[in-house]
């Protein structure tokens, strides 16, 4: 019997037609179920109902679609996890990039090892013995790191000096000499390393005998402590005493010589005694005794002026006050007799900039007279113009 034309071909039942039309929906339905945490029992029950209602062929098609859907769902999950991982990694990269510190001017700022290392803070403890044990351990670690920093600085300086020709190397017998290849950072490294190496033996002996009492007793003998071994409380105490002493010295000078640095009664000897106090170079004990030992200026004052003469030149040549780190800025101001406690960073940069602007000159004698005039005047009363009257004598 001839086959019926296609026009009269038997049609599928509405149920079968409905399944065929919707068979492509099941894989996506399974994706939805997988992503929404439907358990295996529910999926098995769906498989049983399809078999009962639509037959084995429909069940097979459903299984094939299910396998494809499962594969697609796994791929989607993997893709989603990879995307999230890339997003997290991107966020971390952005965060790390934003947290990177600004570049430090290495020819202007000396290594961080020339300053005291950070000190671990100790939280209050319920047990006092445990608290004091941890506190003592924190101080011991700090002093150990400070001594290591002195050794590190010595090695850095030694390597830097050995890189120069023998005839150009700095010497303690030529304190004003600086090699042409030395930057401001090298110059400060040289002076701070010498300062700390001289004090290291005495501090070691003191620490050996004082032991755990070192943090308490060392405040009274700050002069024997290397700078890298001075803990924050000691530094703050020393700064407060130095600034009170500076204010008292200016009060005394202004009461005796109302016309300031150019008063006829201010001689070189008077200026030396005043600067030893304002720069905190001599011990406070001498203020209470009412006199300054002979030779104190030659030992400490003259060396400070030698250091500042070169430091000013290198500061201007290697970047100026704007390139200094905040800690180096505070140290530079304090070394020139400028108060730093309670002052903002902008104030300190402006004040140091004024110092460099007012003292800058190629003539060494003129520079020293300008420095003497500024050091005998409170910073808030410094002249605004570079053309100002100076003392007739040099420090």
Tab-separated table of N, CA and C in Angstrom, residues 2-10:
chain	number	residue	atom	x	y	z
A	2	UNK	N	0.582	2.132	-0.931
A	2	UNK	CA	1.456	3.308	-1.005
A	2	UNK	C	1.383	4.141	0.257
A	3	UNK	N	2.579	4.754	0.531
A	3	UNK	CA	2.687	5.561	1.744
A	3	UNK	C	1.862	6.819	1.591
A	4	UNK	N	1.186	7.199	2.647
A	4	UNK	CA	0.328	8.386	2.607
A	4	UNK	C	1.172	9.613	2.380
A	5	UNK	N	0.606	10.564	1.666
A	5	UNK	CA	1.341	11.805	1.463
A	5	UNK	C	1.685	12.443	2.798
A	6	UNK	N	2.703	13.248	2.724
A	6	UNK	CA	3.154	13.892	3.957
A	6	UNK	C	2.073	14.754	4.557
A	7	UNK	N	1.184	15.251	3.692
A	7	UNK	CA	0.135	16.118	4.206
A	7	UNK	C	-0.781	15.367	5.151
A	8	UNK	N	-0.953	14.058	4.878
A	8	UNK	CA	-1.846	13.256	5.713
A	8	UNK	C	-1.074	12.376	6.686
A	9	UNK	N	0.178	12.668	6.924
A	9	UNK	CA	0.971	11.888	7.884
A	9	UNK	C	0.363	12.016	9.258
A	10	UNK	N	0.388	10.911	10.030
A	10	UNK	CA	-0.202	10.963	11.360
A	10	UNK	C	0.523	11.978	12.239
